[in-house]
Amino acid sequence: QDLANLIGRFKYVRVLDSNPHTKVISLLGSIDGKDAVLTAEKTHFIFDETVRRPSQSGRSTPVFFHREIDEYSFLNGITDLKELTSNDIYYWGLSVLKQHILHNPTAKVNLIWPASQFHIKGYDQQDLHVVRETPKMYKNIVVPFIQEMCTSERMKWVNNILYEGAEDDRVVYKEYSNRNKEDGFVILPDMKWDGINIDSLYLVAIVYRDDIKSLRDLNPNHREWLIRLNKKIRTIIPQHYDYNVNPDELRVFVHYQPSYYHFHIHVVNIRHPGVGEERGSGMTILLEDVIEALGFLGPEGYMKKTLTYVIGENHDLWKKGFKEEVEKQLKHDGIATSPEKGSGFN
Ligand code: M7G
């Protein structure tokens, strides 16, 4: 079942979402009668003089180096150009750029199949709301939800990476020994990265310990561990990419709510702003800020903090109680919600 074969059998149902800003489109369809979510994202331009070559070890993790002739760069790669209009010193038009499946692909394509309702809802357009998640809401609403979410089926891809050798040829770094499980982690390209353009570099570090489901479980006892982790991430990744990305060019952060409740850290090139926030929901907290906050948050750390973030109506937590909580919060704060539709102004 390879990707091309699956996409060939994809039967279109409807557009889930399309975003002209991020140049992403997600389609709902089916393959062999089972739901599928197909996402395409236009890749970024190659304008730098760096390309990848297979690394000497034979692994497919790209190693970047400077090339002399850059036939796929934005400028050299223009094969067709049509002016639309000009006005004074301003000119605009359309162009076709030279493409190549390895050196300059048009789009990155993701397929989830068979997709669950959970996946579909996650990609579907939805209204968003700001919510203050109090420690009490966490305990009463989020904890039971996390338990539901941590089935072995949902966590399969994580366990495949940690223990089953999945994506092994792409792994950037792995540190794991039976003696020192607590410190173990693996760094590999995130599914969101095309793996080619270092400007949009996106990696994920997944830890071996499974006692931390999310940011909420972090307390001051984890501070030293996170400091070590941050140091390793910022040392290993630039080294791996021959310093085409520097330690202070990496945005290292966690998401809340995450999609998967097994602690992981996102590592993104700072040239790629807003990445990881495409869907407009959740919050992003820099690892440095987490480390700092653990220095003064008290012994229970993030468990005692109110976290304010954006949640979509398709998120299960919205239906499991967050909707009511948001209404209560607005009322409590004395903030009126909008007048009924059609009531107009007086
Ligand atoms: P998150 O913060 O839990 O959720 O991050 P997000 O999707 O809202 O960011 C989970 C991260 O794991 C995301 O960046 C995903 O793109 C990435 N990811 C998910 N899956 C299923 C895979 C996978 O199978 N392989 C890899 N390499 N990354 C994945």
mmCIF file of C-alpha atoms and ligand atoms in Angstrom:
data_model
loop_
_atom_site.group_PDB
_atom_site.id
_atom_site.type_symbol
_atom_site.label_atom_id
_atom_site.label_comp_id
_atom_site.label_asym_id
_atom_site.label_seq_id
_atom_site.Cartn_x
_atom_site.Cartn_y
_atom_site.Cartn_z
ATOM 1 C CA GLN A 1 0.000 0.000 0.000
ATOM 2 C CA ASP A 2 2.141 2.890 -1.102
ATOM 3 C CA LEU A 3 1.097 6.527 -1.082
ATOM 4 C CA ALA A 4 0.703 6.865 -4.862
ATOM 5 C CA ASN A 5 -1.476 3.797 -5.024
ATOM 6 C CA LEU A 6 -3.652 4.975 -2.131
ATOM 7 C CA ILE A 7 -4.080 8.477 -3.574
ATOM 8 C CA GLY A 8 -5.007 6.943 -6.910
ATOM 9 C CA ARG A 9 -7.926 5.236 -5.194
ATOM 10 C CA PHE A 10 -8.971 8.306 -3.175
ATOM 11 C CA LYS A 11 -12.640 9.175 -3.759
ATOM 12 C CA TYR A 12 -13.313 12.835 -3.068
ATOM 13 C CA VAL A 13 -16.156 13.786 -0.704
ATOM 14 C CA ARG A 14 -15.634 17.434 0.308
ATOM 15 C CA VAL A 15 -13.094 20.090 1.197
ATOM 16 C CA LEU A 16 -12.403 20.116 4.929
ATOM 17 C CA ASP A 17 -10.375 23.306 4.973
ATOM 18 C CA SER A 18 -8.245 25.457 2.752
ATOM 19 C CA ASN A 19 -5.976 28.228 3.872
ATOM 20 C CA PRO A 20 -4.517 30.690 1.366
ATOM 21 C CA HIS A 21 -2.073 31.930 3.976
ATOM 22 C CA THR A 22 -0.431 28.607 4.744
ATOM 23 C CA LYS A 23 -1.214 27.256 1.233
ATOM 24 C CA VAL A 24 -2.714 24.141 2.705
ATOM 25 C CA ILE A 25 -5.800 22.294 1.527
ATOM 26 C CA SER A 26 -7.364 19.294 3.248
ATOM 27 C CA LEU A 27 -9.835 16.998 1.545
ATOM 28 C CA LEU A 28 -12.127 14.401 2.975
ATOM 29 C CA GLY A 29 -12.592 11.308 0.894
ATOM 30 C CA SER A 30 -12.593 7.578 1.108
ATOM 31 C CA ILE A 31 -10.397 4.732 0.042
ATOM 32 C CA ASP A 32 -11.954 1.268 -0.119
ATOM 33 C CA GLY A 33 -14.970 2.603 1.761
ATOM 34 C CA LYS A 34 -12.930 3.902 4.692
ATOM 35 C CA ASP A 35 -12.566 7.600 5.484
ATOM 36 C CA ALA A 36 -9.377 9.311 4.398
ATOM 37 C CA VAL A 37 -7.971 12.798 4.947
ATOM 38 C CA LEU A 38 -5.704 14.063 2.206
ATOM 39 C CA THR A 39 -3.718 17.228 2.832
ATOM 40 C CA ALA A 40 -1.494 19.131 0.447
ATOM 41 C CA GLU A 41 0.819 21.979 1.318
ATOM 42 C CA LYS A 42 2.708 24.017 -1.289
ATOM 43 C CA THR A 43 6.379 23.773 -0.480
ATOM 44 C CA HIS A 44 8.520 26.778 0.239
ATOM 45 C CA PHE A 45 10.867 28.283 -2.349
ATOM 46 C CA ILE A 46 14.421 27.221 -2.630
ATOM 47 C CA PHE A 47 16.333 30.454 -2.734
ATOM 48 C CA ASP A 48 19.249 29.576 -0.565
ATOM 49 C CA GLU A 49 22.245 27.838 -1.976
ATOM 50 C CA THR A 50 21.820 24.762 0.116
ATOM 51 C CA VAL A 51 20.598 21.423 -1.101
ATOM 52 C CA ARG A 52 20.664 18.000 0.359
ATOM 53 C CA ARG A 53 22.799 15.069 -0.549
ATOM 54 C CA PRO A 54 22.576 11.593 0.874
ATOM 55 C CA SER A 55 24.643 11.366 3.998
ATOM 56 C CA GLN A 56 27.734 9.190 3.956
ATOM 57 C CA SER A 57 26.277 6.687 6.359
ATOM 58 C CA GLY A 58 23.681 5.908 3.708
ATOM 59 C CA ARG A 59 20.826 7.124 5.868
ATOM 60 C CA SER A 60 18.232 9.177 4.102
ATOM 61 C CA THR A 61 18.373 12.011 6.617
ATOM 62 C CA PRO A 62 19.433 14.940 4.490
ATOM 63 C CA VAL A 63 22.760 16.635 4.950
ATOM 64 C CA PHE A 64 22.880 20.153 3.568
ATOM 65 C CA PHE A 65 25.751 21.720 1.718
ATOM 66 C CA HIS A 66 26.281 24.734 -0.472
ATOM 67 C CA ARG A 67 25.913 24.126 -4.153
ATOM 68 C CA GLU A 68 27.376 26.155 -6.966
ATOM 69 C CA ILE A 69 24.650 26.160 -9.578
ATOM 70 C CA ASP A 70 21.201 26.461 -8.203
ATOM 71 C CA GLU A 71 18.954 25.574 -11.104
ATOM 72 C CA TYR A 72 15.911 25.139 -8.892
ATOM 73 C CA SER A 73 16.245 28.403 -7.023
ATOM 74 C CA PHE A 74 13.434 30.872 -7.374
ATOM 75 C CA LEU A 75 15.394 33.033 -9.805
ATOM 76 C CA ASN A 76 17.087 30.458 -12.021
ATOM 77 C CA GLY A 77 14.117 28.171 -11.979
ATOM 78 C CA ILE A 78 11.697 30.537 -13.737
ATOM 79 C CA THR A 79 10.642 28.722 -16.903
ATOM 80 C CA ASP A 80 7.662 30.854 -17.850
ATOM 81 C CA LEU A 81 6.677 34.379 -16.938
ATOM 82 C CA LYS A 82 3.655 36.492 -17.815
ATOM 83 C CA GLU A 83 3.218 40.068 -16.792
ATOM 84 C CA LEU A 84 -0.267 40.962 -15.550
ATOM 85 C CA THR A 85 0.034 44.680 -15.005
ATOM 86 C CA SER A 86 2.464 47.402 -14.176
ATOM 87 C CA ASN A 87 1.950 50.765 -12.621
ATOM 88 C CA ASP A 88 4.776 53.240 -12.158
ATOM 89 C CA ILE A 89 7.532 51.327 -10.390
ATOM 90 C CA TYR A 90 5.287 48.313 -9.605
ATOM 91 C CA TYR A 91 5.079 45.201 -11.779
ATOM 92 C CA TRP A 92 3.265 41.962 -11.157
ATOM 93 C CA GLY A 93 2.758 38.759 -13.004
ATOM 94 C CA LEU A 94 2.634 34.998 -12.877
ATOM 95 C CA SER A 95 5.367 32.456 -13.244
ATOM 96 C CA VAL A 96 6.020 28.788 -13.590
ATOM 97 C CA LEU A 97 9.028 27.438 -11.750
ATOM 98 C CA LYS A 98 11.125 24.434 -12.557
ATOM 99 C CA GLN A 99 10.194 21.518 -10.396
ATOM 100 C CA HIS A 100 11.754 18.224 -9.516
ATOM 101 C CA ILE A 101 10.374 15.471 -7.365
ATOM 102 C CA LEU A 102 13.553 15.374 -5.251
ATOM 103 C CA HIS A 103 15.127 18.792 -5.606
ATOM 104 C CA ASN A 104 12.115 21.067 -5.826
ATOM 105 C CA PRO A 105 8.773 19.354 -5.334
ATOM 106 C CA THR A 106 5.559 21.346 -5.691
ATOM 107 C CA ALA A 107 3.719 20.171 -2.661
ATOM 108 C CA LYS A 108 3.992 18.007 0.366
ATOM 109 C CA VAL A 109 1.187 15.513 0.595
ATOM 110 C CA ASN A 110 -0.106 13.843 3.746
ATOM 111 C CA LEU A 111 -2.628 11.056 3.908
ATOM 112 C CA ILE A 112 -4.356 9.663 6.964
ATOM 113 C CA TRP A 113 -6.094 6.387 6.229
ATOM 114 C CA PRO A 114 -8.183 4.959 7.688
ATOM 115 C CA ALA A 115 -9.018 8.262 9.381
ATOM 116 C CA SER A 116 -11.107 8.329 12.551
ATOM 117 C CA GLN A 117 -13.784 10.915 13.312
ATOM 118 C CA PHE A 118 -11.194 12.458 15.584
ATOM 119 C CA HIS A 119 -8.828 13.075 12.672
ATOM 120 C CA ILE A 120 -11.570 14.396 10.429
ATOM 121 C CA LYS A 121 -12.825 16.838 13.043
ATOM 122 C CA GLY A 122 -9.294 18.027 13.655
ATOM 123 C CA TYR A 123 -8.919 19.093 10.031
ATOM 124 C CA ASP A 124 -12.443 20.405 9.559
ATOM 125 C CA GLN A 125 -13.188 24.123 9.701
ATOM 126 C CA GLN A 126 -14.467 25.170 13.065
ATOM 127 C CA ASP A 127 -15.273 28.133 15.256
ATOM 128 C CA LEU A 128 -12.696 28.952 17.882
ATOM 129 C CA HIS A 129 -12.990 30.208 21.446
ATOM 130 C CA VAL A 130 -10.618 31.511 24.088
ATOM 131 C CA VAL A 131 -10.828 29.455 27.242
ATOM 132 C CA ARG A 132 -9.149 29.677 30.611
ATOM 133 C CA GLU A 133 -8.398 26.131 31.664
ATOM 134 C CA THR A 134 -8.278 26.160 35.447
ATOM 135 C CA PRO A 135 -6.629 23.365 37.464
ATOM 136 C CA LYS A 136 -10.139 22.245 38.384
ATOM 137 C CA MET A 137 -11.219 21.995 34.747
ATOM 138 C CA TYR A 138 -8.063 20.058 34.045
ATOM 139 C CA LYS A 139 -8.858 17.568 36.760
ATOM 140 C CA ASN A 140 -12.546 17.162 35.996
ATOM 141 C CA ILE A 141 -12.660 17.415 32.227
ATOM 142 C CA VAL A 142 -9.200 16.983 30.731
ATOM 143 C CA VAL A 143 -7.884 14.062 32.798
ATOM 144 C CA PRO A 144 -10.747 11.706 31.834
ATOM 145 C CA PHE A 145 -10.332 12.839 28.227
ATOM 146 C CA ILE A 146 -6.605 12.055 28.296
ATOM 147 C CA GLN A 147 -7.360 8.574 29.598
ATOM 148 C CA GLU A 148 -9.644 8.016 26.646
ATOM 149 C CA MET A 149 -7.007 9.325 24.253
ATOM 150 C CA CYS A 150 -4.166 7.124 25.444
ATOM 151 C CA THR A 151 -5.308 3.893 23.866
ATOM 152 C CA SER A 152 -2.532 1.771 22.430
ATOM 153 C CA GLU A 153 -4.109 2.198 19.022
ATOM 154 C CA ARG A 154 -3.852 5.987 19.106
ATOM 155 C CA MET A 155 -0.320 5.863 20.487
ATOM 156 C CA LYS A 156 0.826 3.286 17.978
ATOM 157 C CA TRP A 157 2.859 5.636 15.801
ATOM 158 C CA VAL A 158 4.758 6.898 18.872
ATOM 159 C CA ASN A 159 5.546 3.399 20.102
ATOM 160 C CA ASN A 160 6.509 2.386 16.583
ATOM 161 C CA ILE A 161 9.124 5.149 16.581
ATOM 162 C CA LEU A 162 10.371 4.477 20.097
ATOM 163 C CA TYR A 163 10.508 0.690 20.042
ATOM 164 C CA GLU A 164 9.715 -0.749 16.629
ATOM 165 C CA GLY A 165 12.196 1.005 14.385
ATOM 166 C CA ALA A 166 9.578 2.973 12.451
ATOM 167 C CA GLU A 167 11.051 5.911 10.497
ATOM 168 C CA ASP A 168 14.449 4.664 11.647
ATOM 169 C CA ASP A 169 16.222 5.773 8.499
ATOM 170 C CA ARG A 170 15.142 9.341 9.170
ATOM 171 C CA VAL A 171 16.057 9.504 12.831
ATOM 172 C CA VAL A 172 18.437 12.366 13.540
ATOM 173 C CA TYR A 173 19.424 11.262 17.014
ATOM 174 C CA LYS A 174 18.500 8.576 19.482
ATOM 175 C CA GLU A 175 19.595 8.238 23.061
ATOM 176 C CA TYR A 176 18.268 5.300 24.948
ATOM 177 C CA SER A 177 19.611 2.701 27.274
ATOM 178 C CA ASN A 178 17.947 0.395 29.752
ATOM 179 C CA ARG A 179 20.040 1.880 32.516
ATOM 180 C CA ASN A 180 18.915 5.385 31.831
ATOM 181 C CA LYS A 181 15.371 5.285 30.518
ATOM 182 C CA GLU A 182 14.449 8.576 32.118
ATOM 183 C CA ASP A 183 16.860 10.508 29.935
ATOM 184 C CA GLY A 184 16.086 8.697 26.694
ATOM 185 C CA PHE A 185 14.697 10.556 23.695
ATOM 186 C CA VAL A 186 14.666 10.471 19.935
ATOM 187 C CA ILE A 187 14.780 13.364 17.471
ATOM 188 C CA LEU A 188 13.338 12.899 13.988
ATOM 189 C CA PRO A 189 11.717 14.905 11.177
ATOM 190 C CA ASP A 190 8.132 15.784 11.931
ATOM 191 C CA MET A 191 5.486 14.546 9.555
ATOM 192 C CA LYS A 192 4.824 18.232 8.805
ATOM 193 C CA TRP A 193 8.244 18.819 7.224
ATOM 194 C CA ASP A 194 9.009 18.199 3.553
ATOM 195 C CA GLY A 195 12.493 17.147 4.660
ATOM 196 C CA ILE A 196 14.109 19.250 1.970
ATOM 197 C CA ASN A 197 13.991 22.935 2.708
ATOM 198 C CA ILE A 198 15.985 23.752 5.804
ATOM 199 C CA ASP A 199 14.165 27.071 6.144
ATOM 200 C CA SER A 200 11.069 25.144 7.038
ATOM 201 C CA LEU A 201 12.937 22.570 9.149
ATOM 202 C CA TYR A 202 10.529 20.900 11.543
ATOM 203 C CA LEU A 203 11.675 18.154 13.891
ATOM 204 C CA VAL A 204 10.097 16.499 16.864
ATOM 205 C CA ALA A 205 11.834 15.151 19.964
ATOM 206 C CA ILE A 206 9.930 12.338 21.627
ATOM 207 C CA VAL A 207 10.976 11.242 25.095
ATOM 208 C CA TYR A 208 11.048 7.624 26.221
ATOM 209 C CA ARG A 209 9.613 8.200 29.672
ATOM 210 C CA ASP A 210 5.860 7.871 29.575
ATOM 211 C CA ASP A 211 4.907 9.441 32.884
ATOM 212 C CA ILE A 212 4.478 12.889 31.340
ATOM 213 C CA LYS A 213 1.329 13.240 29.273
ATOM 214 C CA SER A 214 1.579 16.955 28.659
ATOM 215 C CA LEU A 215 2.821 20.289 29.962
ATOM 216 C CA ARG A 216 0.417 19.871 32.906
ATOM 217 C CA ASP A 217 2.515 17.047 34.354
ATOM 218 C CA LEU A 218 5.675 19.135 34.544
ATOM 219 C CA ASN A 219 6.864 20.249 37.959
ATOM 220 C CA PRO A 220 10.123 21.654 39.367
ATOM 221 C CA ASN A 221 11.574 18.128 39.639
ATOM 222 C CA HIS A 222 11.653 18.048 35.845
ATOM 223 C CA ARG A 223 13.557 21.306 35.511
ATOM 224 C CA GLU A 224 17.089 19.898 35.371
ATOM 225 C CA TRP A 225 15.987 17.210 32.955
ATOM 226 C CA LEU A 226 14.429 19.796 30.629
ATOM 227 C CA ILE A 227 17.543 21.961 30.817
ATOM 228 C CA ARG A 228 19.644 18.966 29.732
ATOM 229 C CA LEU A 229 17.187 18.157 26.976
ATOM 230 C CA ASN A 230 17.170 21.715 25.660
ATOM 231 C CA LYS A 231 20.955 21.749 25.639
ATOM 232 C CA LYS A 232 21.143 18.489 23.727
ATOM 233 C CA ILE A 233 18.505 19.538 21.194
ATOM 234 C CA ARG A 234 20.275 22.811 20.476
ATOM 235 C CA THR A 235 23.652 21.091 20.166
ATOM 236 C CA ILE A 236 22.764 18.000 18.184
ATOM 237 C CA ILE A 237 20.492 19.491 15.521
ATOM 238 C CA PRO A 238 22.806 22.252 14.213
ATOM 239 C CA GLN A 239 25.623 19.704 14.177
ATOM 240 C CA HIS A 240 23.527 17.268 12.202
ATOM 241 C CA TYR A 241 22.678 19.869 9.565
ATOM 242 C CA ASP A 242 26.256 21.129 9.265
ATOM 243 C CA TYR A 243 25.359 24.395 10.962
ATOM 244 C CA ASN A 244 23.045 25.430 8.150
ATOM 245 C CA VAL A 245 20.802 26.121 11.084
ATOM 246 C CA ASN A 246 22.328 27.513 14.277
ATOM 247 C CA PRO A 247 21.431 26.819 17.890
ATOM 248 C CA ASP A 248 19.802 30.233 18.273
ATOM 249 C CA GLU A 249 17.786 29.744 15.101
ATOM 250 C CA LEU A 250 15.678 26.952 16.546
ATOM 251 C CA ARG A 251 12.305 27.532 18.121
ATOM 252 C CA VAL A 252 11.886 24.787 20.704
ATOM 253 C CA PHE A 253 8.392 24.508 22.125
ATOM 254 C CA VAL A 254 5.535 22.387 23.356
ATOM 255 C CA HIS A 255 1.850 22.513 22.457
ATOM 256 C CA TYR A 256 -1.098 22.542 24.774
ATOM 257 C CA GLN A 257 -3.477 20.813 24.186
ATOM 258 C CA PRO A 258 -1.282 18.436 22.249
ATOM 259 C CA SER A 259 -2.787 15.992 19.772
ATOM 260 C CA TYR A 260 -0.944 13.112 21.447
ATOM 261 C CA TYR A 261 -0.516 12.668 25.164
ATOM 262 C CA HIS A 262 3.050 11.453 25.306
ATOM 263 C CA PHE A 263 5.526 14.216 26.039
ATOM 264 C CA HIS A 264 7.222 15.573 22.931
ATOM 265 C CA ILE A 265 8.971 18.771 21.967
ATOM 266 C CA HIS A 266 8.700 20.600 18.648
ATOM 267 C CA VAL A 267 11.827 22.033 17.035
ATOM 268 C CA VAL A 268 11.305 24.471 14.173
ATOM 269 C CA ASN A 269 13.501 26.838 12.197
ATOM 270 C CA ILE A 270 12.730 30.404 13.335
ATOM 271 C CA ARG A 271 12.404 31.365 9.680
ATOM 272 C CA HIS A 272 9.191 29.392 9.697
ATOM 273 C CA PRO A 273 6.984 31.567 11.869
ATOM 274 C CA GLY A 274 3.608 30.466 13.115
ATOM 275 C CA VAL A 275 4.235 26.886 12.181
ATOM 276 C CA GLY A 276 2.419 24.479 14.406
ATOM 277 C CA GLU A 277 -0.312 27.053 14.891
ATOM 278 C CA GLU A 278 -1.896 26.647 11.481
ATOM 279 C CA ARG A 279 -5.179 25.542 12.873
ATOM 280 C CA GLY A 280 -5.375 28.568 15.137
ATOM 281 C CA SER A 281 -6.064 26.512 18.212
ATOM 282 C CA GLY A 282 -4.110 25.554 21.289
ATOM 283 C CA MET A 283 -1.117 27.363 22.671
ATOM 284 C CA THR A 284 2.592 27.221 22.059
ATOM 285 C CA ILE A 285 5.010 27.568 24.970
ATOM 286 C CA LEU A 286 8.720 27.878 24.409
ATOM 287 C CA LEU A 287 10.761 25.291 26.283
ATOM 288 C CA GLU A 288 12.869 28.065 27.787
ATOM 289 C CA ASP A 289 9.734 29.656 29.219
ATOM 290 C CA VAL A 290 8.635 26.304 30.625
ATOM 291 C CA ILE A 291 12.010 25.871 32.314
ATOM 292 C CA GLU A 292 11.855 29.369 33.741
ATOM 293 C CA ALA A 293 8.277 29.020 34.943
ATOM 294 C CA LEU A 294 9.121 25.778 36.754
ATOM 295 C CA GLY A 295 11.522 27.847 38.825
ATOM 296 C CA PHE A 296 8.682 29.774 40.448
ATOM 297 C CA LEU A 297 5.452 27.856 39.850
ATOM 298 C CA GLY A 298 5.553 25.998 43.172
ATOM 299 C CA PRO A 299 5.992 22.299 43.888
ATOM 300 C CA GLU A 300 3.082 21.167 41.728
ATOM 301 C CA GLY A 301 4.297 23.125 38.709
ATOM 302 C CA TYR A 302 1.882 23.466 35.815
ATOM 303 C CA MET A 303 -0.794 21.477 37.655
ATOM 304 C CA LYS A 304 -1.664 24.622 39.596
ATOM 305 C CA LYS A 305 -1.606 27.078 36.736
ATOM 306 C CA THR A 306 -4.537 28.412 34.787
ATOM 307 C CA LEU A 307 -3.756 28.086 31.096
ATOM 308 C CA THR A 308 -5.468 30.362 28.615
ATOM 309 C CA TYR A 309 -5.607 29.184 25.024
ATOM 310 C CA VAL A 310 -7.825 28.803 21.994
ATOM 311 C CA ILE A 311 -10.015 25.768 21.510
ATOM 312 C CA GLY A 312 -12.034 24.748 18.458
ATOM 313 C CA GLU A 313 -15.626 23.589 18.682
ATOM 314 C CA ASN A 314 -14.650 20.289 17.075
ATOM 315 C CA HIS A 315 -12.318 19.449 19.932
ATOM 316 C CA ASP A 316 -13.854 16.817 22.171
ATOM 317 C CA LEU A 317 -13.128 18.950 25.229
ATOM 318 C CA TRP A 318 -15.511 21.597 23.905
ATOM 319 C CA LYS A 319 -18.420 19.182 24.114
ATOM 320 C CA LYS A 320 -17.184 17.546 27.292
ATOM 321 C CA GLY A 321 -17.639 20.709 29.330
ATOM 322 C CA PHE A 322 -15.482 23.525 28.023
ATOM 323 C CA LYS A 323 -18.455 25.160 26.280
ATOM 324 C CA GLU A 324 -20.307 25.538 29.569
ATOM 325 C CA GLU A 325 -17.149 26.697 31.320
ATOM 326 C CA VAL A 326 -16.544 29.453 28.753
ATOM 327 C CA GLU A 327 -20.108 30.667 29.201
ATOM 328 C CA LYS A 328 -19.666 30.644 32.975
ATOM 329 C CA GLN A 329 -16.363 32.477 32.732
ATOM 330 C CA LEU A 330 -17.813 35.259 30.580
ATOM 331 C CA LYS A 331 -20.722 35.613 32.967
ATOM 332 C CA HIS A 332 -18.431 35.632 35.964
ATOM 333 C CA ASP A 333 -16.305 38.345 34.371
ATOM 334 C CA GLY A 334 -19.391 40.415 33.632
ATOM 335 C CA ILE A 335 -18.784 40.252 29.890
ATOM 336 C CA ALA A 336 -21.916 40.231 27.766
ATOM 337 C CA THR A 337 -21.979 37.868 24.807
ATOM 338 C CA SER A 338 -23.265 39.185 21.484
ATOM 339 C CA PRO A 339 -26.938 40.172 21.215
ATOM 340 C CA GLU A 340 -29.231 37.683 19.537
ATOM 341 C CA LYS A 341 -28.933 37.680 15.762
ATOM 342 C CA GLY A 342 -31.086 40.316 14.118
ATOM 343 C CA SER A 343 -31.595 42.427 17.213
ATOM 344 C CA GLY A 344 -29.375 45.132 15.717
ATOM 345 C CA PHE A 345 -28.446 48.356 17.440
ATOM 346 C CA ASN A 346 -30.844 50.552 19.380
HETATM 347 P P1 M7G B 1 1.178 17.829 18.944
HETATM 348 O O1 M7G B 1 1.676 19.061 19.596
HETATM 349 O O2 M7G B 1 0.702 16.715 19.819
HETATM 350 O O3 M7G B 1 0.011 18.115 17.963
HETATM 351 O O4 M7G B 1 2.366 17.294 18.047
HETATM 352 P P2 M7G B 1 -0.126 19.034 16.683
HETATM 353 O O5 M7G B 1 -0.392 18.046 15.573
HETATM 354 O O6 M7G B 1 -1.308 19.882 16.997
HETATM 355 O O7 M7G B 1 1.136 19.793 16.506
HETATM 356 C C1 M7G B 1 2.419 16.023 17.491
HETATM 357 C C2 M7G B 1 3.417 16.114 16.355
HETATM 358 O O8 M7G B 1 3.719 14.842 15.864
HETATM 359 C C3 M7G B 1 2.859 16.931 15.186
HETATM 360 O O9 M7G B 1 3.760 17.958 14.854
HETATM 361 C C4 M7G B 1 2.708 15.885 14.085
HETATM 362 O O10 M7G B 1 2.944 16.420 12.801
HETATM 363 C C5 M7G B 1 3.730 14.857 14.458
HETATM 364 N N1 M7G B 1 3.400 13.518 13.995
HETATM 365 C C6 M7G B 1 2.197 12.918 14.052
HETATM 366 N N2 M7G B 1 2.292 11.652 13.561
HETATM 367 C C7 M7G B 1 1.167 10.725 13.467
HETATM 368 C C8 M7G B 1 3.582 11.443 13.162
HETATM 369 C C9 M7G B 1 4.271 10.331 12.595
HETATM 370 O O11 M7G B 1 3.740 9.255 12.354
HETATM 371 N N3 M7G B 1 5.610 10.523 12.350
HETATM 372 C C10 M7G B 1 6.229 11.718 12.606
HETATM 373 N N4 M7G B 1 7.523 11.814 12.299
HETATM 374 N N5 M7G B 1 5.607 12.766 13.156
HETATM 375 C C11 M7G B 1 4.284 12.647 13.439
#
